[in-house]
XYZ file of C-alpha atoms in Angstrom:
675
model
C 124.807 139.705 160.771
C 123.320 142.411 158.555
C 125.637 143.122 155.641
C 125.492 141.458 152.233
C 128.679 142.205 150.355
C 129.658 141.707 146.702
C 133.036 142.338 145.174
C 134.350 142.521 141.614
C 138.138 142.083 141.475
C 139.495 143.814 138.376
C 142.968 144.327 137.078
C 143.292 147.858 138.470
C 140.561 148.269 141.089
C 138.559 146.015 143.358
C 134.951 147.276 143.355
C 132.758 146.544 146.393
C 129.041 146.998 147.102
C 127.511 146.557 150.549
C 123.789 146.147 151.211
C 122.613 146.828 154.763
C 119.633 144.534 155.410
C 118.519 146.681 158.384
C 118.238 150.013 156.574
C 118.139 149.040 152.893
C 121.085 151.360 152.224
C 123.592 150.470 149.522
C 127.181 151.645 149.704
C 129.761 151.339 146.926
C 133.475 151.942 146.948
C 136.709 150.599 145.555
C 140.301 149.904 146.518
C 143.417 149.267 144.440
C 143.773 145.647 143.389
C 146.869 143.987 144.889
C 148.179 141.511 142.277
C 150.776 140.020 144.587
C 148.125 139.024 147.122
C 144.553 139.689 146.017
C 143.280 139.050 149.532
C 144.902 142.313 150.675
C 142.860 144.275 148.145
C 139.736 142.363 149.162
C 140.085 143.317 152.817
C 141.061 146.882 151.975
C 137.850 147.224 149.967
C 135.816 145.618 152.736
C 137.164 148.149 155.184
C 135.758 150.976 153.068
C 132.119 149.812 153.330
C 131.822 147.655 156.455
C 132.654 148.867 159.937
C 132.378 145.392 161.521
C 133.375 142.489 159.217
C 131.845 140.037 161.687
C 128.425 141.464 160.741
C 128.727 140.186 157.129
C 125.969 137.639 156.486
C 126.710 136.955 152.813
C 129.811 137.425 150.672
C 130.125 136.879 146.920
C 132.797 137.908 144.465
C 133.813 137.572 140.884
C 137.327 136.621 139.953
C 139.233 136.669 136.690
C 142.044 134.451 137.970
C 141.259 131.588 135.589
C 140.562 133.837 132.620
C 143.778 135.810 133.190
C 145.766 132.580 133.333
C 144.281 131.602 129.983
C 144.725 135.009 128.336
C 148.305 135.290 129.513
C 149.059 131.615 128.871
C 150.210 131.226 132.469
C 148.113 128.225 133.372
C 149.101 124.815 134.710
C 151.213 122.193 132.973
C 148.686 119.540 131.904
C 149.056 115.873 131.052
C 146.185 114.593 128.864
C 145.112 110.938 129.097
C 143.049 109.775 126.098
C 141.702 106.469 124.808
C 144.120 104.386 122.776
C 143.976 105.544 119.158
C 142.346 108.858 120.065
C 145.395 110.775 121.262
C 145.275 113.187 118.335
C 141.637 114.226 118.809
C 142.597 117.328 120.772
C 145.238 118.451 118.307
C 143.249 117.751 115.117
C 140.246 119.669 116.523
C 137.736 120.660 113.818
C 138.369 121.196 110.151
C 136.157 124.265 109.801
C 137.653 127.785 109.614
C 136.228 130.364 111.953
C 137.235 133.209 109.639
C 136.703 131.935 106.123
C 138.328 134.809 104.274
C 141.218 135.498 106.657
C 144.306 134.321 104.755
C 146.380 134.533 107.952
C 143.985 132.492 110.088
C 145.580 129.938 112.359
C 143.909 127.569 114.774
C 144.603 128.323 118.430
C 147.688 126.506 119.653
C 146.727 123.518 121.829
C 147.212 124.077 125.550
C 148.659 120.572 125.759
C 151.502 119.768 123.339
C 151.320 116.379 121.602
C 154.220 114.963 123.644
C 152.169 115.489 126.790
C 149.297 113.307 125.556
C 149.242 109.696 126.723
C 146.887 106.895 125.758
C 145.261 104.061 127.693
C 143.606 100.961 126.360
C 139.943 100.203 127.016
C 136.907 101.008 124.953
C 133.170 101.649 125.263
C 130.763 101.775 122.351
C 128.508 104.760 121.632
C 125.858 103.431 124.030
C 128.332 103.013 126.869
C 128.677 99.203 126.652
C 132.158 97.926 127.444
C 134.023 96.431 124.476
C 137.457 96.270 126.135
C 138.393 96.658 129.842
C 140.339 99.718 130.947
C 144.118 99.254 130.878
C 144.815 100.214 134.498
C 148.548 99.781 134.119
C 148.570 102.474 131.390
C 146.810 104.769 133.819
C 149.475 104.098 136.478
C 152.186 104.870 133.903
C 150.544 108.223 133.306
C 150.468 108.856 137.056
C 154.184 108.030 137.377
C 155.057 110.385 134.532
C 152.900 113.191 136.009
C 154.679 112.781 139.361
C 158.208 112.479 137.977
C 157.961 115.340 135.471
C 156.112 117.754 137.757
C 152.765 118.136 135.982
C 150.241 120.321 137.815
C 147.119 118.587 136.458
C 145.937 115.534 134.586
C 142.933 115.744 132.253
C 141.219 112.438 131.460
C 139.011 112.169 128.375
C 138.042 108.659 127.344
C 135.786 107.813 124.406
C 132.030 107.752 125.094
C 132.439 108.523 128.792
C 129.334 110.718 128.475
C 127.311 107.511 127.921
C 128.913 105.619 130.835
C 131.655 107.193 132.977
C 132.812 103.904 134.548
C 136.249 103.897 132.850
C 136.903 107.551 133.648
C 135.844 107.068 137.245
C 138.224 104.176 137.669
C 141.055 106.115 136.007
C 140.336 109.006 138.375
C 140.525 106.696 141.427
C 143.910 105.386 140.306
C 145.353 108.819 139.523
C 144.184 110.405 142.771
C 145.535 107.484 144.818
C 148.917 107.724 143.054
C 149.203 111.546 142.964
C 147.436 112.732 146.121
C 146.051 116.242 146.483
C 148.986 118.036 144.902
C 147.952 117.269 141.314
C 144.487 118.207 140.024
C 142.707 115.334 138.290
C 139.955 116.386 135.860
C 137.492 113.850 134.400
C 135.775 115.022 131.224
C 132.315 113.644 132.106
C 132.350 115.672 135.311
C 133.179 118.856 133.412
C 130.766 118.248 130.538
C 128.715 115.077 130.289
C 127.932 115.770 126.636
C 128.618 114.283 123.226
C 131.368 115.445 120.792
C 134.793 114.201 121.855
C 136.874 117.219 120.809
C 134.654 119.767 122.565
C 134.536 117.631 125.725
C 138.301 117.155 125.638
C 138.810 120.893 125.185
C 136.552 121.642 128.178
C 138.450 119.166 130.370
C 141.823 120.586 129.303
C 140.663 124.143 130.017
C 139.582 123.144 133.521
C 142.912 121.406 134.129
C 144.846 124.371 132.709
C 143.097 127.062 134.791
C 142.004 124.982 137.784
C 145.172 125.016 139.951
C 145.353 128.843 139.768
C 141.697 129.211 140.768
C 141.943 126.591 143.549
C 144.991 128.252 145.107
C 143.334 131.639 145.000
C 140.042 130.459 146.558
C 141.863 128.448 149.240
C 143.878 131.530 150.131
C 140.751 133.736 150.376
C 138.990 131.214 152.617
C 142.101 130.866 154.792
C 142.438 134.624 155.162
C 138.744 134.878 156.084
C 139.231 132.222 158.761
C 142.358 133.961 160.093
C 140.294 137.101 160.655
C 137.540 135.211 162.405
C 134.980 135.527 159.570
C 132.719 132.485 159.400
C 130.637 133.650 156.438
C 130.778 131.245 153.410
C 132.602 132.621 150.386
C 130.467 132.496 147.223
C 131.756 132.835 143.664
C 130.014 134.013 140.497
C 129.788 131.416 137.745
C 130.016 131.986 134.005
C 126.335 130.984 133.774
C 125.249 133.933 135.910
C 124.627 131.834 139.012
C 126.441 131.517 142.332
C 128.203 128.600 144.016
C 130.159 128.354 147.235
C 133.928 128.277 147.152
C 134.190 124.578 147.943
C 132.221 123.674 144.823
C 134.112 126.232 142.752
C 137.355 124.559 143.781
C 136.000 121.255 142.502
C 134.702 122.742 139.261
C 136.958 125.794 138.666
C 136.079 126.074 134.974
C 132.671 127.398 136.003
C 134.343 130.609 137.205
C 136.122 131.438 133.933
C 133.975 134.512 133.167
C 133.138 135.125 136.804
C 133.766 138.869 136.787
C 132.051 140.151 133.606
C 128.751 138.271 134.029
C 127.983 140.130 137.252
C 127.039 143.109 135.118
C 124.654 140.964 133.081
C 122.866 139.823 136.218
C 122.688 143.435 137.295
C 121.074 144.184 133.945
C 118.490 141.462 134.599
C 117.644 143.057 137.943
C 117.532 146.542 136.432
C 115.225 145.377 133.641
C 112.935 143.818 136.220
C 112.801 147.018 138.292
C 112.114 149.093 135.192
C 109.446 146.761 133.866
C 111.436 146.069 130.687
C 111.687 142.660 129.041
C 114.755 143.296 126.932
C 118.017 145.106 127.609
C 121.472 145.424 126.109
C 124.121 145.532 128.831
C 127.338 147.359 127.989
C 130.328 147.489 130.311
C 133.069 149.884 129.205
C 136.193 149.972 131.300
C 139.708 151.162 130.697
C 140.690 148.410 128.246
C 137.682 146.407 127.113
C 134.042 146.757 126.134
C 131.729 143.865 127.078
C 128.259 143.335 125.583
C 125.554 140.946 126.830
C 121.765 140.683 126.491
C 118.725 140.335 128.674
C 115.973 138.684 126.623
C 112.457 138.234 127.962
C 113.710 139.123 131.411
C 116.462 136.463 131.440
C 120.195 136.530 130.725
C 121.143 135.306 127.276
C 122.833 131.987 128.186
C 124.226 129.383 125.779
C 125.032 125.750 126.479
C 128.441 126.132 124.849
C 130.840 128.866 123.809
C 134.319 129.573 122.450
C 136.827 131.329 124.693
C 140.070 132.432 123.076
C 139.186 130.071 120.238
C 138.770 127.023 122.512
C 135.319 125.387 122.658
C 133.749 125.035 126.105
C 130.731 122.842 126.920
C 129.060 124.573 129.851
C 126.221 127.073 130.364
C 127.726 130.488 129.792
C 126.352 134.005 129.443
C 126.844 135.168 125.859
C 129.441 137.900 126.116
C 131.091 139.715 123.248
C 134.272 141.576 124.151
C 136.377 143.954 122.084
C 139.429 146.070 122.871
C 137.706 149.405 123.343
C 137.875 151.390 126.559
C 138.841 154.690 128.044
C 142.510 153.767 127.714
C 142.323 152.696 124.059
C 145.081 154.437 122.110
C 144.356 156.488 118.984
C 146.927 156.411 116.176
C 147.385 156.998 112.458
C 147.646 154.100 110.013
C 147.895 154.579 106.232
C 146.645 158.141 106.626
C 143.523 157.102 108.564
C 142.534 157.335 112.207
C 142.514 154.125 114.221
C 141.467 153.545 117.836
C 142.487 150.482 119.873
C 142.671 147.653 120.642
C 146.027 148.611 122.246
C 145.435 150.272 125.590
C 147.528 152.575 127.761
C 146.391 150.505 130.749
C 146.633 151.765 134.278
C 150.336 152.596 133.945
C 151.231 154.887 132.288
C 147.531 155.270 131.461
C 146.032 158.102 129.414
C 148.129 161.251 129.083
C 145.690 163.137 131.302
C 146.528 160.842 134.245
C 149.911 162.520 134.523
C 151.787 159.230 134.867
C 154.043 159.632 131.856
C 151.636 158.657 129.070
C 152.079 160.658 125.864
C 149.901 158.850 123.317
C 146.276 160.071 122.958
C 143.493 157.875 124.270
C 139.700 157.945 124.286
C 139.765 159.486 127.778
C 142.150 162.212 126.577
C 139.776 162.983 123.695
C 136.870 163.342 126.166
C 138.962 165.700 128.301
C 139.788 167.879 125.282
C 136.079 167.992 124.355
C 135.174 169.085 127.859
C 133.082 165.982 128.543
C 134.953 165.183 131.765
C 135.263 167.304 134.882
C 139.063 167.270 135.443
C 138.754 168.497 139.017
C 136.203 165.897 140.109
C 137.222 162.765 138.177
C 136.377 159.525 140.015
C 134.574 161.469 142.670
C 137.490 163.820 143.205
C 140.012 161.030 143.827
C 142.010 162.159 140.792
C 142.669 165.499 139.102
C 143.241 165.221 135.357
C 145.948 167.086 133.434
C 144.120 168.949 130.653
C 147.343 170.272 129.144
C 148.860 166.805 128.792
C 145.676 165.507 127.168
C 145.637 168.440 124.763
C 149.301 167.958 123.852
C 148.766 164.277 123.073
C 145.747 165.022 120.859
C 147.537 167.902 119.074
C 150.493 165.633 118.173
C 148.194 163.143 116.433
C 146.124 165.928 114.858
C 149.266 167.385 113.247
C 150.206 163.961 111.885
C 146.793 163.640 110.227
C 146.566 167.350 109.341
C 143.316 167.823 111.294
C 141.999 170.389 113.721
C 142.606 169.062 117.293
C 138.968 169.409 118.313
C 137.818 167.672 115.165
C 140.312 164.901 115.800
C 139.146 164.497 119.368
C 135.539 164.036 118.227
C 136.816 161.676 115.557
C 138.504 159.531 118.183
C 135.244 159.257 120.130
C 133.245 158.628 116.945
C 135.547 155.781 115.880
C 135.414 154.214 119.335
C 131.586 154.554 119.393
C 131.324 152.932 115.946
C 133.451 149.978 117.097
C 131.308 149.527 120.178
C 128.083 149.777 118.171
C 129.398 147.063 115.838
C 130.144 144.850 118.839
C 126.490 145.189 119.847
C 125.362 144.306 116.309
C 127.392 141.103 116.592
C 125.119 139.899 119.416
C 121.908 141.376 118.032
C 121.558 142.067 114.311
C 123.729 139.111 113.297
C 121.387 136.855 115.318
C 118.147 138.323 113.980
C 117.611 140.583 117.039
C 116.499 144.187 116.539
C 118.466 146.441 118.949
C 115.870 149.235 118.678
C 113.499 147.016 120.718
C 115.935 147.047 123.658
C 116.954 149.536 126.328
C 120.673 150.156 126.658
C 121.924 149.638 130.244
C 125.343 151.327 130.550
C 127.870 150.754 133.295
C 131.578 150.434 133.935
C 133.872 153.386 134.477
C 133.364 154.771 130.967
C 130.108 153.179 129.806
C 127.824 156.117 130.696
C 130.167 158.540 128.964
C 129.576 156.953 125.561
C 126.196 155.221 125.958
C 123.969 157.890 124.352
C 126.230 158.163 121.296
C 126.224 154.361 120.869
C 122.435 154.333 121.236
C 122.091 156.939 118.478
C 124.250 154.801 116.198
C 121.912 151.830 116.710
C 118.565 153.697 116.798
C 117.999 152.835 120.487
C 115.744 155.381 122.168
C 116.426 154.735 125.848
C 119.607 154.588 127.909
C 119.617 153.497 131.541
C 122.490 154.471 133.816
C 122.113 152.553 137.132
C 123.331 153.768 140.474
C 127.041 153.127 141.098
C 127.712 152.323 137.406
C 131.418 151.789 138.059
C 130.602 149.097 140.621
C 127.470 147.759 138.910
C 128.960 144.335 138.207
C 129.464 143.865 141.941
C 125.886 145.012 142.644
C 124.605 142.508 140.052
C 126.196 139.671 142.018
C 123.872 140.450 144.938
C 120.945 139.894 142.551
C 122.057 136.474 141.283
C 120.713 133.054 142.339
C 122.674 129.999 143.353
C 122.699 127.814 140.224
C 123.547 124.187 139.433
C 123.326 122.769 135.922
C 122.911 119.053 135.235
C 122.807 117.221 131.891
C 122.005 113.724 130.726
C 122.638 112.457 127.138
C 119.385 111.210 125.646
C 119.675 110.269 121.964
C 116.199 109.283 120.726
C 114.478 109.698 117.363
C 110.885 110.822 117.786
C 109.611 107.450 116.571
C 111.203 105.627 119.529
C 110.566 108.224 122.202
C 109.230 106.866 125.498
C 107.745 109.939 127.207
C 107.395 108.227 130.576
C 111.070 107.193 130.468
C 112.137 110.777 129.659
C 109.944 112.115 132.488
C 111.532 109.652 134.891
C 115.042 110.692 133.923
C 114.133 114.360 134.304
C 112.663 113.617 137.745
C 116.012 112.029 138.717
C 117.895 115.105 137.521
C 115.483 117.312 139.486
C 116.194 115.380 142.695
C 119.925 115.708 142.122
C 119.584 119.454 141.482
C 117.538 119.985 144.660
C 120.073 117.989 146.690
C 122.879 120.106 145.219
C 121.060 123.300 146.227
C 120.566 121.947 149.717
C 124.314 121.348 149.843
C 124.808 125.005 148.962
C 122.765 126.040 151.992
C 119.645 127.127 150.115
C 116.439 126.784 152.186
C 113.857 124.387 150.753
C 111.284 127.086 150.074
C 113.790 128.986 147.916
C 114.680 126.073 145.573
C 113.266 125.510 142.134
C 114.262 123.499 139.046
C 113.749 124.254 135.360
C 114.039 121.698 132.564
C 114.869 121.779 128.841
C 115.754 119.406 126.039
C 118.177 119.735 123.136
C 116.510 118.957 119.795
C 117.500 118.820 116.161
C 115.943 117.752 112.913
C 117.098 114.259 111.924
C 120.270 114.623 109.888
C 121.303 117.863 111.511
C 124.517 118.130 113.511
C 123.861 120.971 115.965
C 120.943 121.431 118.325
C 118.707 124.071 119.841
C 117.576 124.043 123.485
C 113.799 124.002 124.010
C 112.380 124.659 127.485
C 109.918 122.260 129.130
C 107.094 123.197 131.487
C 108.159 120.679 134.138
C 109.727 117.245 134.564
C 106.405 115.429 134.051
C 105.511 117.088 130.722
C 107.127 114.423 128.463
C 104.719 111.817 129.873
C 101.621 113.799 128.897
C 99.531 113.157 125.747
C 100.479 115.346 122.788
C 103.922 116.120 124.127
C 105.740 115.241 120.900
C 103.654 117.630 118.789
C 104.012 120.373 121.383
C 107.755 120.177 121.708
C 108.220 119.861 117.923
C 106.230 123.086 117.496
C 108.410 124.832 120.075
C 111.482 123.617 118.228
C 110.157 124.937 114.917
C 109.523 128.311 116.554
C 113.056 128.380 118.000
C 114.519 127.335 114.631
C 112.660 130.109 112.852
C 113.806 132.648 115.415
C 117.435 131.554 115.141
C 117.766 130.726 111.431
C 114.769 132.438 109.800
C 113.093 129.200 108.679
C 111.840 125.820 109.928
C 110.666 122.480 108.510
C 107.665 121.570 110.701
C 106.977 118.356 108.778
C 110.493 116.981 109.337
C 110.981 114.461 112.216
C 112.941 115.682 115.246
C 115.556 113.935 117.310
C 116.207 114.298 121.034
C 119.869 114.686 122.063
C 120.274 116.010 125.613
C 118.218 116.548 128.750
C 119.030 119.656 130.847
C 117.922 120.471 134.387
C 118.919 123.659 136.160
C 118.449 124.205 139.870
C 118.027 127.768 141.190
C 118.287 128.870 144.799
C 117.201 132.431 145.458
C 118.311 134.809 148.193
C 116.486 137.914 149.385
C 116.950 140.649 146.796
C 118.961 143.745 147.585
C 117.058 146.952 147.016
C 118.272 149.333 144.337
C 119.554 151.507 147.128
C 117.996 154.226 149.204
C 118.384 157.567 147.499
C 121.165 159.668 148.910
C 120.162 162.955 150.545
C 119.811 165.617 147.866
C 122.668 168.039 147.735
C 123.132 171.255 145.852
C 124.279 170.756 142.284
C 127.882 171.811 141.761
C 126.780 174.855 139.817
C 129.764 174.548 137.450
C 129.224 175.364 133.802
C 131.846 174.511 131.192
C 132.333 174.552 127.423
C 131.662 171.150 125.903
C 131.949 170.212 122.225
C 129.055 168.359 120.602
C 129.068 167.850 116.827
C 131.700 170.556 116.402
C 129.702 173.170 118.283
C 130.539 174.654 121.695
C 127.726 174.345 124.232
C 127.685 175.927 127.665
C 126.967 172.815 129.710
C 126.157 172.404 133.410
C 128.119 169.887 135.465
C 125.741 168.137 137.900
C 126.376 165.929 140.900
C 124.499 162.620 140.642
C 123.560 162.637 144.345
C 121.734 165.950 143.957
C 119.617 165.033 140.964
C 115.852 164.672 141.026
C 113.027 165.074 138.520
C 113.885 165.583 134.853
C 116.220 167.877 132.944
C 117.281 168.456 129.332
C 120.702 168.044 127.791
C 123.375 169.095 127.336
C 124.610 168.099 130.774
C 127.543 166.321 132.401
C 126.595 164.182 135.407
C 129.472 163.254 137.721
C 129.696 160.770 140.586
C 132.289 158.727 142.389
C 132.407 155.812 139.968
C 131.547 157.286 136.542
C 130.668 160.303 134.367
C 127.474 160.444 132.281
C 127.413 162.602 129.145
C 123.974 163.783 128.001
C 124.147 165.541 124.582
C 121.794 168.312 123.401
C 118.325 167.148 122.409
C 118.118 164.376 125.041
C 115.899 164.380 128.098
C 117.029 162.767 131.347
C 115.103 161.871 134.479
C 115.791 160.117 137.809
C 113.304 157.357 138.631
C 112.225 155.953 141.998
C 115.078 153.419 141.985
C 117.682 156.133 141.521
C 118.339 155.067 137.936
C 119.143 157.821 135.444
C 116.884 157.342 132.401
C 117.920 159.170 129.211
C 115.503 159.510 126.307
C 117.653 159.642 123.205
C 116.844 161.815 120.187
C 117.214 159.059 117.597
C 118.257 160.664 114.311
């Protein structure tokens, strides 16, 4: 067994990367995604990079099955069981407005209508002490309704179950006994053992809504692997940037919600490590969307909670900001002005230059008109672009706006670049982060085509284009660790803190995390656990997570002063101020177990080949430049722009005034002339 394989299953293509442990060679390819049966696309992609599937020693993939079900509102039918008197918690949600000045703002529609919410008697207090026994007959009534009306899943969220899950556990026993394996039963404390009833309910509902789709998909993949005699465990990327095996993912399907996009972030972490950089902005530009994430101090930027499609989720999740901007984004006129996106031409009919019937101009068409794409060697020669169709689409819009077609084409790219730069500011400038202190790591099918222009907009002086940029998210999955996150509510004012008690609870979490890693097949020498605590100033509502040195630190002298100082530093970094003299309050203990695998090399350099030798007219800032078209595999040393670099999975555009070089890892490093 010598092959380690990673796969990113997208809407149009399934990208695959194979690392040969014997030779260190990395191979990347893709195959069309097969929506009717994704397993077919998986095995078609495998066949392009592996000659003997039985030699696969490790397999990981990212899936958007759960996310697509949410985006398309095609998830499961869910029955919600709440505590008596709390049935409206999910519908009432929060009173705050996400967009204060949007007069048309509406809260997201609940995934569970009010008529599908049932209540059960029984009550715990805020410390988890029982005030009233659970009404087991009410739970059985919910089970009968779920069975008779054909619900796919039941989400259980009882008051204060984060403090003591006894009532939820008993409700789960009853429901599973009554409903069997056909109906998914989700207990909120298992999804998120954290305070705040609405957010915990929302997390449980999201898992119940997306879970059946994810479970069916993973079961089918494992079954197809077994049918073909493959005994390798199937691993899945989590939204936190870690890996789990398929059996755990089927128990906790919500963890896979952002499974696909975060692979690129983990690739960015590995690229930053190889380059000796602490900070990087990762941008993934595909045909429809543009995803932004950060690497800060060599780590992925992960939050303990997030909002997805407006719904709060309590789980560790890589901070991703996504906008509708990609190669297929359609340009159009509105009120006499040029607009680009978020509507996309998609894969069918696609941009006009694809020759599949599209007539509206897209970002890709604009790049073709500007000469920034090699029409004869697009996607490594797999597709020949129709320059005339692209030109006709751009001319039509140019006439509507009374603009020169070339000027309009640059305008389309400029508008798209400005939107993408603003998306980066949302994760950086708006959070007190200076983007000029970061390198820009560009990947995705169209990321390298626009990266330098986006960097100029933000004052970033370095762009990194990794090998196989179109399949970089899959490569990043080979660089990720197995990860398990555990939490324990721990509400304590600083005056009543018992450091030895906190250290003991952290030690218990550490043991549980190590046992979980062992269950994932991680060797003992490759396991480690990190700890943190959620803090706030007394009187505050929300918290910040502060890392701890180890589980024993809370029991050491001076711990309170040390952790309060760390909190003040984090508060200053996040909000621009702190109140060091104010007392702090402890809210949550967090322990994260990591299990590492041998790292895949960046990839042995391909044998140099002669550059294509083509030279074409390319428009930069309204001026025609005679520009060489270079094959990525034949590059070495350094060269000056303008240049167009083509390869199988992407095209890199290097404008005049920039200097590019290929480093020892095969990464293309572009020094940007910041204006």
